[in-house]
Amino acid sequence: MITTHDLYTMKQNKEKITMLTAYDYPSAKQAEAAGVDTILVGDSLGMTVLGYQSTVEVTLDDMIHHAKAVRRGAPDTYVVVDMPFGSYHVSREEAVQNAIRLYQESGANAVKLEGRHIEEFIPVLVAAGVPVVGHLGLTPQSVGITGFKMQAGTKEDALELLEAVEVLEALGAVMVIVEAIPSDLAEKVSEKVDIPIIGIGAGVYTDGQVLVYHDVLKYGTDFAPKFVKQYGDFDTVGIEGIKQYVKEVKDASFPSDETTYKKKVFIDDENNS
Ligand SMILES: Nc1nc(=O)c2c([nH]1)NC[C@@H]1CN(c3ccc(C(=O)N[C@@H](CCC(=O)O)C(=O)O)cc3)CN21
Ligand SMILES: CC(C)C(=O)C(=O)O
Ligand SMILES: [Mg+2]
């Protein structure tokens, strides 16, 4: 498994860092088998595997439940887990307590938090030994305020984001995700700091890329943001497979001899009791 330190080295060596979300045992196994550098147990699981309209409904217990399954499926991959909406917004004490619980119970390598208000308690987490990943730009937990659209499109907002990344680095964050921001800003941000900047919808100049498993494989998603590229079509493969199964049960061609136990046991036969 790579370490937090390896992520810095990869940036220094200009080796792109790959990140893919995973939410359960099989997706984690696939991600590890495919050799991704890092897995994100994103709170996007609320949308991709639980069918919610946003990530706002996801709870801390949901995140722990899914992250533990991911850890079992990918024991040798660097795993980042999202702190969900509301779990780090009430007070500094509660935020730190919840982050420590998530880190400890999930077995993840780092916890990710959205926005700038996290600046007030990052040092406490870092002091406690918890690697912290930031998330700026489009922060989906604030969808009620921002909507799902490109962020930092004005000079003022771009400068603000640039400053925020520097502050996160200074406070000890190990990595920052930037989501749905202009490519030239993402490039500047990546050049400005030594910690890796991972982009989603942020162009090609970041130190790495992250996408959502279900988007990459076209698996049950109802929409695809502009920045998604589909590398597979699980929906077609899955639906075709299920249709074939249904057909074969209907016409009794399944189960066949090969899928049937054929030891003869008659309950009324003394020789076979
Ligand atoms: N399946 C999935 N993929 C994601 O990338 C993702 C999630 N879920 N859930 C959490 C957040 C939410 N994200 C989103 C959700 C919607 C758009 C979207 O509709 N974007 C429009 C732009 C709309 C506009 O600019 O007005 C697009 O066309 O890209 C973008 C990112 C990214 N994250
Ligand atoms: C989109 C990524 C960065 C994320 O936070 C998630 O999957 O929840
Ligand atoms: Mg998230």
Coordinates of C-alpha atoms and ligand atoms in Angstrom, one line a residue:
M1 CA 0.0 0.0 0.0
I2 CA 1.2 3.5 -0.7
T3 CA 1.6 5.9 2.2
T4 CA 0.7 9.5 2.6
H5 CA 4.4 10.3 2.0
D6 CA 4.3 8.4 -1.3
L7 CA 1.6 10.8 -2.5
Y8 CA 4.0 13.8 -2.1
T9 CA 6.7 11.9 -3.9
M10 CA 4.4 11.1 -6.8
K11 CA 3.6 14.8 -7.1
Q12 CA 7.3 15.7 -7.0
N13 CA 8.0 13.1 -9.7
K14 CA 5.1 14.3 -11.8
E15 CA 3.5 10.9 -11.6
K16 CA -0.3 11.4 -11.9
I17 CA -2.2 10.0 -8.9
T18 CA -5.3 7.9 -9.7
M19 CA -8.3 7.9 -7.4
L20 CA -11.6 6.1 -7.9
T21 CA -14.6 5.9 -5.6
A22 CA -15.7 2.6 -4.2
Y23 CA -18.5 1.9 -1.8
D24 CA -18.6 -1.8 -1.1
Y25 CA -16.6 -5.0 -1.2
P26 CA -16.8 -5.9 -4.9
S27 CA -16.1 -2.3 -6.2
A28 CA -13.2 -2.1 -3.8
K29 CA -11.8 -5.4 -5.0
Q30 CA -12.1 -4.3 -8.6
A31 CA -10.4 -1.0 -7.9
E32 CA -7.5 -2.7 -6.1
A33 CA -7.2 -5.4 -8.8
A34 CA -7.1 -2.6 -11.5
G35 CA -4.3 -0.9 -9.6
V36 CA -5.7 2.5 -8.6
D37 CA -3.4 4.4 -6.3
T38 CA -6.2 5.6 -4.0
I39 CA -9.8 4.8 -3.3
L40 CA -12.3 7.3 -2.1
V41 CA -15.3 6.1 -0.1
G42 CA -17.3 9.1 -1.2
D43 CA -20.5 10.3 0.4
S44 CA -21.6 10.2 -3.2
L45 CA -22.6 6.7 -2.2
G46 CA -25.9 8.4 -1.1
M47 CA -26.6 9.1 -4.7
T48 CA -24.9 6.1 -6.5
V49 CA -25.9 3.2 -4.2
L50 CA -28.6 4.5 -1.9
G51 CA -30.6 6.5 -4.5
Y52 CA -30.8 9.8 -2.7
Q53 CA -31.0 13.1 -4.6
S54 CA -27.9 14.5 -2.9
T55 CA -25.3 13.6 -0.4
V56 CA -27.1 15.5 2.4
E57 CA -29.0 12.5 3.7
V58 CA -25.9 10.3 4.3
T59 CA -25.0 9.6 7.9
L60 CA -21.8 8.9 9.8
D61 CA -23.0 5.3 10.4
D62 CA -23.6 4.9 6.6
M63 CA -20.0 6.0 5.9
I64 CA -18.5 3.6 8.5
H65 CA -20.6 0.7 7.2
H66 CA -19.5 1.2 3.6
A67 CA -15.9 2.1 4.4
K68 CA -15.5 -1.1 6.4
A69 CA -16.7 -3.1 3.4
V70 CA -14.3 -1.2 1.1
R71 CA -11.4 -1.9 3.4
R72 CA -12.2 -5.6 3.4
G73 CA -12.3 -5.5 -0.4
A74 CA -9.1 -3.5 -0.8
P75 CA -6.8 -4.3 2.1
D76 CA -3.7 -3.0 0.3
T77 CA -5.0 0.3 -1.2
Y78 CA -4.8 3.8 0.3
V79 CA -8.4 4.6 1.3
V80 CA -9.8 8.1 1.9
V81 CA -13.3 8.3 3.5
D82 CA -15.7 11.3 3.4
M83 CA -17.0 12.9 6.6
P84 CA -20.8 13.3 5.8
F85 CA -23.0 16.3 6.0
G86 CA -23.6 17.6 9.5
S87 CA -20.9 15.4 11.1
Y88 CA -18.4 18.3 11.4
H89 CA -20.5 21.4 11.4
V90 CA -22.0 21.8 14.8
S91 CA -19.0 22.2 17.0
R92 CA -15.2 21.7 16.9
E93 CA -15.5 19.0 19.6
E94 CA -18.1 17.1 17.7
A95 CA -16.2 17.4 14.5
V96 CA -13.0 16.0 16.0
Q97 CA -14.9 13.3 17.8
N98 CA -16.7 12.2 14.7
A99 CA -13.5 12.3 12.5
I100 CA -11.6 10.2 15.0
R101 CA -14.5 7.7 15.2
L102 CA -14.7 7.5 11.4
Y103 CA -10.9 7.1 11.0
Q104 CA -10.7 4.5 13.8
E105 CA -13.7 2.4 12.9
S106 CA -13.4 2.4 9.1
G107 CA -9.8 1.5 8.9
A108 CA -9.3 4.2 6.2
N109 CA -6.0 6.0 5.7
A110 CA -7.4 9.5 5.7
V111 CA -10.6 11.4 6.2
K112 CA -11.9 14.1 3.7
L113 CA -13.9 17.2 4.7
E114 CA -15.5 19.8 2.5
G115 CA -15.1 23.6 2.6
R116 CA -13.1 26.2 4.6
H117 CA -14.7 26.0 8.1
I118 CA -12.7 22.9 8.7
E119 CA -9.6 25.1 9.1
E120 CA -10.5 25.7 12.7
F121 CA -10.0 22.1 13.8
I122 CA -7.6 20.5 11.2
P123 CA -4.7 21.1 13.6
V124 CA -6.4 19.1 16.3
L125 CA -7.0 16.2 14.0
V126 CA -3.4 16.4 12.7
A127 CA -2.1 16.5 16.2
A128 CA -4.2 13.4 17.0
G129 CA -2.6 11.6 14.0
V130 CA -5.4 11.7 11.5
P131 CA -4.4 12.5 7.9
V132 CA -6.9 15.1 6.6
V133 CA -7.9 15.6 3.0
G134 CA -9.6 18.9 2.0
H135 CA -12.3 19.3 -0.7
L136 CA -12.8 22.7 -2.4
G137 CA -14.6 24.2 -5.4
L138 CA -18.0 22.5 -5.8
T139 CA -18.7 21.0 -2.4
P140 CA -21.8 18.9 -2.9
Q141 CA -22.8 19.0 0.8
S142 CA -23.6 22.7 0.2
V143 CA -25.7 21.9 -2.9
G144 CA -28.6 23.8 -1.2
I145 CA -26.6 27.0 -1.4
T146 CA -24.4 26.5 -4.6
G147 CA -26.3 24.1 -6.8
F148 CA -24.4 21.5 -8.7
K149 CA -22.4 23.8 -11.0
M150 CA -18.9 25.1 -11.7
Q151 CA -17.4 27.1 -8.9
A152 CA -14.7 29.8 -8.6
G153 CA -15.6 31.4 -12.0
T154 CA -14.8 34.9 -10.9
K155 CA -11.4 36.3 -10.1
E156 CA -12.4 37.0 -6.5
D157 CA -13.6 33.4 -6.0
A158 CA -10.5 32.0 -7.7
L159 CA -8.1 34.0 -5.5
E160 CA -10.1 32.9 -2.5
L161 CA -9.8 29.2 -3.5
L162 CA -6.1 29.6 -4.1
E163 CA -5.6 31.1 -0.6
A164 CA -7.8 28.3 0.9
V165 CA -5.5 25.6 -0.5
E166 CA -2.5 27.3 0.9
V167 CA -4.1 27.5 4.3
L168 CA -5.1 23.9 4.2
E169 CA -1.5 22.9 3.4
A170 CA -0.1 25.1 6.1
L171 CA -2.5 23.5 8.6
G172 CA -1.3 20.0 7.7
A173 CA -3.8 18.7 5.2
V174 CA -2.2 15.9 3.2
M175 CA -4.1 16.4 -0.1
V176 CA -6.9 18.5 -1.5
I177 CA -9.7 17.6 -4.0
V178 CA -10.8 20.4 -6.2
E179 CA -14.2 19.9 -7.9
A180 CA -15.8 21.6 -10.9
I181 CA -13.4 24.6 -11.3
P182 CA -11.8 26.1 -14.3
S183 CA -8.8 24.2 -15.6
D184 CA -6.4 27.2 -15.5
L185 CA -7.2 27.8 -11.8
A186 CA -6.7 24.1 -11.0
E187 CA -3.3 24.4 -12.7
K188 CA -2.3 27.4 -10.6
V189 CA -3.5 25.7 -7.4
S190 CA -1.5 22.6 -8.2
E191 CA 1.7 24.6 -8.9
K192 CA 1.2 26.7 -5.7
V193 CA 1.5 23.9 -3.1
D194 CA 3.5 20.8 -2.4
I195 CA 0.6 18.6 -1.4
P196 CA -1.2 16.7 -4.2
I197 CA -4.2 18.3 -5.7
I198 CA -6.7 15.8 -7.1
G199 CA -9.2 17.1 -9.6
I200 CA -12.7 16.2 -10.7
G201 CA -14.0 18.4 -13.4
A202 CA -10.9 20.5 -13.0
G203 CA -8.9 19.7 -16.1
V204 CA -5.8 17.8 -16.8
Y205 CA -3.2 19.9 -14.9
T206 CA -3.9 18.7 -11.4
D207 CA -1.7 16.1 -9.8
G208 CA -4.3 13.4 -10.2
Q209 CA -7.9 12.7 -11.1
V210 CA -10.8 11.2 -9.2
L211 CA -14.1 10.0 -10.7
V212 CA -17.1 8.1 -9.3
Y213 CA -17.1 4.3 -9.9
H214 CA -20.7 4.3 -11.1
D215 CA -20.0 7.1 -13.6
V216 CA -16.8 5.4 -15.0
L217 CA -18.6 2.1 -15.5
K218 CA -22.1 3.5 -16.3
Y219 CA -23.8 1.6 -13.5
G220 CA -27.2 2.8 -12.4
T221 CA -26.5 6.5 -12.8
D222 CA -29.3 8.7 -14.0
F223 CA -27.1 11.6 -15.1
A224 CA -23.5 12.2 -16.1
P225 CA -21.8 15.6 -15.3
K226 CA -19.9 17.1 -18.2
F227 CA -16.6 16.0 -16.7
V228 CA -17.4 12.3 -16.7
K229 CA -16.0 9.8 -19.2
Q230 CA -17.6 6.3 -19.3
Y231 CA -15.1 3.5 -19.7
G232 CA -17.6 0.7 -19.4
D233 CA -21.3 -0.1 -19.6
F234 CA -22.4 -2.2 -16.6
D235 CA -26.0 -1.3 -17.1
T236 CA -26.1 -3.0 -20.6
V237 CA -24.1 -6.0 -19.5
G238 CA -26.2 -6.4 -16.3
I239 CA -29.6 -5.9 -17.8
E240 CA -28.8 -8.3 -20.7
G241 CA -27.6 -10.9 -18.3
I242 CA -30.7 -10.6 -16.1
K243 CA -33.0 -10.8 -19.2
Q244 CA -31.3 -14.0 -20.3
Y245 CA -31.7 -15.5 -16.8
V246 CA -35.4 -14.5 -16.7
K247 CA -35.9 -16.1 -20.2
E248 CA -34.2 -19.3 -19.2
V249 CA -36.2 -19.7 -16.0
K250 CA -39.4 -19.0 -18.0
D251 CA -38.6 -21.6 -20.7
A252 CA -37.1 -24.1 -18.1
S253 CA -33.7 -24.2 -19.8
F254 CA -32.3 -23.2 -16.4
P255 CA -31.4 -25.0 -14.3
S256 CA -29.8 -27.5 -16.6
D257 CA -28.1 -30.8 -15.7
E258 CA -24.8 -29.1 -14.9
T259 CA -26.5 -26.9 -12.3
T260 CA -28.5 -29.7 -10.7
Y261 CA -27.7 -32.1 -7.9
K262 CA -28.5 -35.5 -9.3
K263 CA -28.0 -37.9 -6.4
K264 CA -31.2 -40.0 -6.3
V265 CA -32.9 -39.7 -2.9
F266 CA -36.4 -41.0 -2.5
I267 CA -37.8 -40.5 1.0
D268 CA -40.1 -43.6 0.5
D269 CA -37.2 -45.8 -0.7
E270 CA -35.6 -47.9 2.1
N271 CA -32.2 -48.3 0.2
N272 CA -31.8 -44.5 0.1
S273 CA -33.0 -43.3 3.4
Ligands
LIG1 N1 -22.6 9.9 -9.7 C1 -22.0 11.0 -9.2 N2 -21.0 11.5 -9.8 C2 -20.4 12.6 -9.3 O1 -19.4 13.1 -9.9 C3 -20.9 13.2 -8.1 C4 -22.0 12.5 -7.5 N3 -22.5 11.4 -8.0 N4 -22.5 12.9 -6.3 C5 -21.8 13.9 -5.5 C6 -21.2 14.9 -6.4 C7 -22.2 15.8 -7.1 N5 -21.6 16.1 -8.3 C8 -22.2 16.7 -9.4 C9 -23.5 16.6 -9.6 C10 -24.1 17.2 -10.7 C11 -23.4 17.9 -11.6 C12 -24.1 18.5 -12.8 O2 -25.2 18.3 -13.0 N6 -23.3 19.3 -13.6 C13 -23.8 19.9 -14.8 C14 -23.5 21.4 -14.8 C15 -24.7 22.1 -14.5 C16 -24.4 23.6 -14.5 O3 -23.2 24.1 -14.7 O4 -25.3 24.4 -14.4 C17 -23.0 19.3 -15.9 O5 -23.5 19.3 -17.1 O6 -21.8 19.0 -15.8 C18 -22.1 18.1 -11.4 C19 -21.5 17.5 -10.3 C20 -20.3 15.5 -8.4 N7 -20.4 14.3 -7.5
LIG2 C1 -16.8 13.4 -6.1 C2 -15.9 13.1 -5.0 C3 -14.7 14.0 -4.9 C4 -16.6 12.9 -3.7 O1 -16.4 13.7 -2.8 C5 -17.5 11.8 -3.5 O2 -17.5 10.9 -4.4 O3 -18.3 11.9 -2.6
MG3 MG -18.0 13.5 -1.3

